[in-house]
Amino acid sequence: MKNTKLRVASGIEVTRHQKESISSLLRRFNQTVRSSGLLAVSRKNQYKTKEPNRRARRESALVRAADRKRYQKMRKMGRIEKK
């Protein structure tokens, strides 16, 4: 029997017992990962995006203001009908 270990980068480690099958080792490892809450946290943060910085917020506001002005001008000229 080899001294088999399953390990995750976060420090979760499961060592194989004597006469333990690989499937039961995997089951024990999965239970350990599940109970640690690591998987839930990583899934929660999977699509998390960074909040835009001050400069990006200002640029976005300027673009929105320019779009609003262009839209009002087109509406005034009759190219866009009122809702």
PDB file of C-alpha atoms in Angstrom:
ATOM      1  CA  MET A   1       0.000   0.000   0.000  1.00  0.00           C
ATOM      2  CA  LYS A   2       1.308   3.408  -0.952  1.00  0.00           C
ATOM      3  CA  ASN A   3       1.069   6.312   1.439  1.00  0.00           C
ATOM      4  CA  THR A   4      -1.498   8.179  -0.633  1.00  0.00           C
ATOM      5  CA  LYS A   5      -2.393  11.747   0.280  1.00  0.00           C
ATOM      6  CA  LEU A   6      -4.967  14.045  -1.219  1.00  0.00           C
ATOM      7  CA  ARG A   7      -4.186  17.710  -0.778  1.00  0.00           C
ATOM      8  CA  VAL A   8      -5.666  21.075  -1.732  1.00  0.00           C
ATOM      9  CA  ALA A   9      -3.744  24.346  -1.975  1.00  0.00           C
ATOM     10  CA  SER A  10      -5.700  25.759   0.969  1.00  0.00           C
ATOM     11  CA  GLY A  11      -4.183  23.204   3.336  1.00  0.00           C
ATOM     12  CA  ILE A  12      -6.862  20.496   3.392  1.00  0.00           C
ATOM     13  CA  GLU A  13      -5.144  17.117   3.467  1.00  0.00           C
ATOM     14  CA  VAL A  14      -6.476  13.558   3.780  1.00  0.00           C
ATOM     15  CA  THR A  15      -4.157  10.550   4.225  1.00  0.00           C
ATOM     16  CA  ARG A  16      -5.174   7.071   3.152  1.00  0.00           C
ATOM     17  CA  HIS A  17      -5.805   4.573   5.986  1.00  0.00           C
ATOM     18  CA  GLN A  18      -4.641   0.951   5.876  1.00  0.00           C
ATOM     19  CA  LYS A  19      -6.747  -1.208   3.547  1.00  0.00           C
ATOM     20  CA  GLU A  20      -8.848   1.822   2.550  1.00  0.00           C
ATOM     21  CA  SER A  21     -10.075   1.879  -1.027  1.00  0.00           C
ATOM     22  CA  ILE A  22      -9.459   4.841  -3.272  1.00  0.00           C
ATOM     23  CA  SER A  23     -13.196   5.493  -3.568  1.00  0.00           C
ATOM     24  CA  SER A  24     -13.628   5.779   0.212  1.00  0.00           C
ATOM     25  CA  LEU A  25     -10.544   8.015   0.386  1.00  0.00           C
ATOM     26  CA  LEU A  26     -12.075  10.273  -2.261  1.00  0.00           C
ATOM     27  CA  ARG A  27     -15.409  10.269  -0.424  1.00  0.00           C
ATOM     28  CA  ARG A  28     -13.673  11.276   2.809  1.00  0.00           C
ATOM     29  CA  PHE A  29     -11.723  13.980   0.989  1.00  0.00           C
ATOM     30  CA  ASN A  30     -14.881  15.377  -0.618  1.00  0.00           C
ATOM     31  CA  GLN A  31     -16.635  15.445   2.753  1.00  0.00           C
ATOM     32  CA  THR A  32     -13.692  17.305   4.285  1.00  0.00           C
ATOM     33  CA  VAL A  33     -13.701  19.883   1.500  1.00  0.00           C
ATOM     34  CA  ARG A  34     -17.485  20.288   1.768  1.00  0.00           C
ATOM     35  CA  SER A  35     -17.433  20.698   5.546  1.00  0.00           C
ATOM     36  CA  SER A  36     -14.598  23.247   5.393  1.00  0.00           C
ATOM     37  CA  GLY A  37     -16.810  25.643   3.400  1.00  0.00           C
ATOM     38  CA  LEU A  38     -13.986  26.351   0.972  1.00  0.00           C
ATOM     39  CA  LEU A  39     -16.001  25.307  -2.062  1.00  0.00           C
ATOM     40  CA  ALA A  40     -18.951  27.538  -1.141  1.00  0.00           C
ATOM     41  CA  VAL A  41     -16.671  30.543  -0.703  1.00  0.00           C
ATOM     42  CA  SER A  42     -14.886  29.984  -4.013  1.00  0.00           C
ATOM     43  CA  ARG A  43     -18.185  29.559  -5.881  1.00  0.00           C
ATOM     44  CA  LYS A  44     -19.500  32.735  -4.281  1.00  0.00           C
ATOM     45  CA  ASN A  45     -16.440  34.707  -5.403  1.00  0.00           C
ATOM     46  CA  GLN A  46     -16.153  33.049  -8.816  1.00  0.00           C
ATOM     47  CA  TYR A  47     -17.719  35.888 -10.818  1.00  0.00           C
ATOM     48  CA  LYS A  48     -16.937  38.721  -8.421  1.00  0.00           C
ATOM     49  CA  THR A  49     -15.647  41.820 -10.163  1.00  0.00           C
ATOM     50  CA  LYS A  50     -13.575  44.594  -8.726  1.00  0.00           C
ATOM     51  CA  GLU A  51     -15.336  47.859  -7.952  1.00  0.00           C
ATOM     52  CA  PRO A  52     -14.355  50.566 -10.460  1.00  0.00           C
ATOM     53  CA  ASN A  53     -11.946  53.192  -9.186  1.00  0.00           C
ATOM     54  CA  ARG A  54     -12.710  56.898  -8.974  1.00  0.00           C
ATOM     55  CA  ARG A  55     -11.366  57.713 -12.444  1.00  0.00           C
ATOM     56  CA  ALA A  56     -13.385  54.948 -14.104  1.00  0.00           C
ATOM     57  CA  ARG A  57     -16.571  56.096 -12.339  1.00  0.00           C
ATOM     58  CA  ARG A  58     -15.991  59.668 -13.535  1.00  0.00           C
ATOM     59  CA  GLU A  59     -15.366  58.566 -17.120  1.00  0.00           C
ATOM     60  CA  SER A  60     -18.493  56.437 -17.044  1.00  0.00           C
ATOM     61  CA  ALA A  61     -20.528  59.372 -15.735  1.00  0.00           C
ATOM     62  CA  LEU A  62     -19.171  61.602 -18.523  1.00  0.00           C
ATOM     63  CA  VAL A  63     -20.094  59.021 -21.168  1.00  0.00           C
ATOM     64  CA  ARG A  64     -23.613  58.698 -19.732  1.00  0.00           C
ATOM     65  CA  ALA A  65     -24.023  62.493 -19.709  1.00  0.00           C
ATOM     66  CA  ALA A  66     -22.873  62.749 -23.339  1.00  0.00           C
ATOM     67  CA  ASP A  67     -25.268  59.958 -24.372  1.00  0.00           C
ATOM     68  CA  ARG A  68     -28.131  61.646 -22.529  1.00  0.00           C
ATOM     69  CA  LYS A  69     -27.366  64.965 -24.276  1.00  0.00           C
ATOM     70  CA  ARG A  70     -27.165  63.289 -27.706  1.00  0.00           C
ATOM     71  CA  TYR A  71     -30.456  61.444 -27.080  1.00  0.00           C
ATOM     72  CA  GLN A  72     -32.246  64.659 -26.053  1.00  0.00           C
ATOM     73  CA  LYS A  73     -30.923  66.460 -29.120  1.00  0.00           C
ATOM     74  CA  MET A  74     -32.122  63.669 -31.438  1.00  0.00           C
ATOM     75  CA  ARG A  75     -35.522  63.651 -29.732  1.00  0.00           C
ATOM     76  CA  LYS A  76     -35.788  67.417 -30.167  1.00  0.00           C
ATOM     77  CA  MET A  77     -34.980  67.074 -33.882  1.00  0.00           C
ATOM     78  CA  GLY A  78     -37.696  64.420 -34.239  1.00  0.00           C
ATOM     79  CA  ARG A  79     -35.470  61.461 -35.055  1.00  0.00           C
ATOM     80  CA  ILE A  80     -36.628  59.628 -31.929  1.00  0.00           C
ATOM     81  CA  GLU A  81     -40.279  59.525 -30.929  1.00  0.00           C
ATOM     82  CA  LYS A  82     -41.440  59.971 -27.358  1.00  0.00           C
ATOM     83  CA  LYS A  83     -42.386  56.831 -25.500  1.00  0.00           C
TER      84      LYS A  83
END
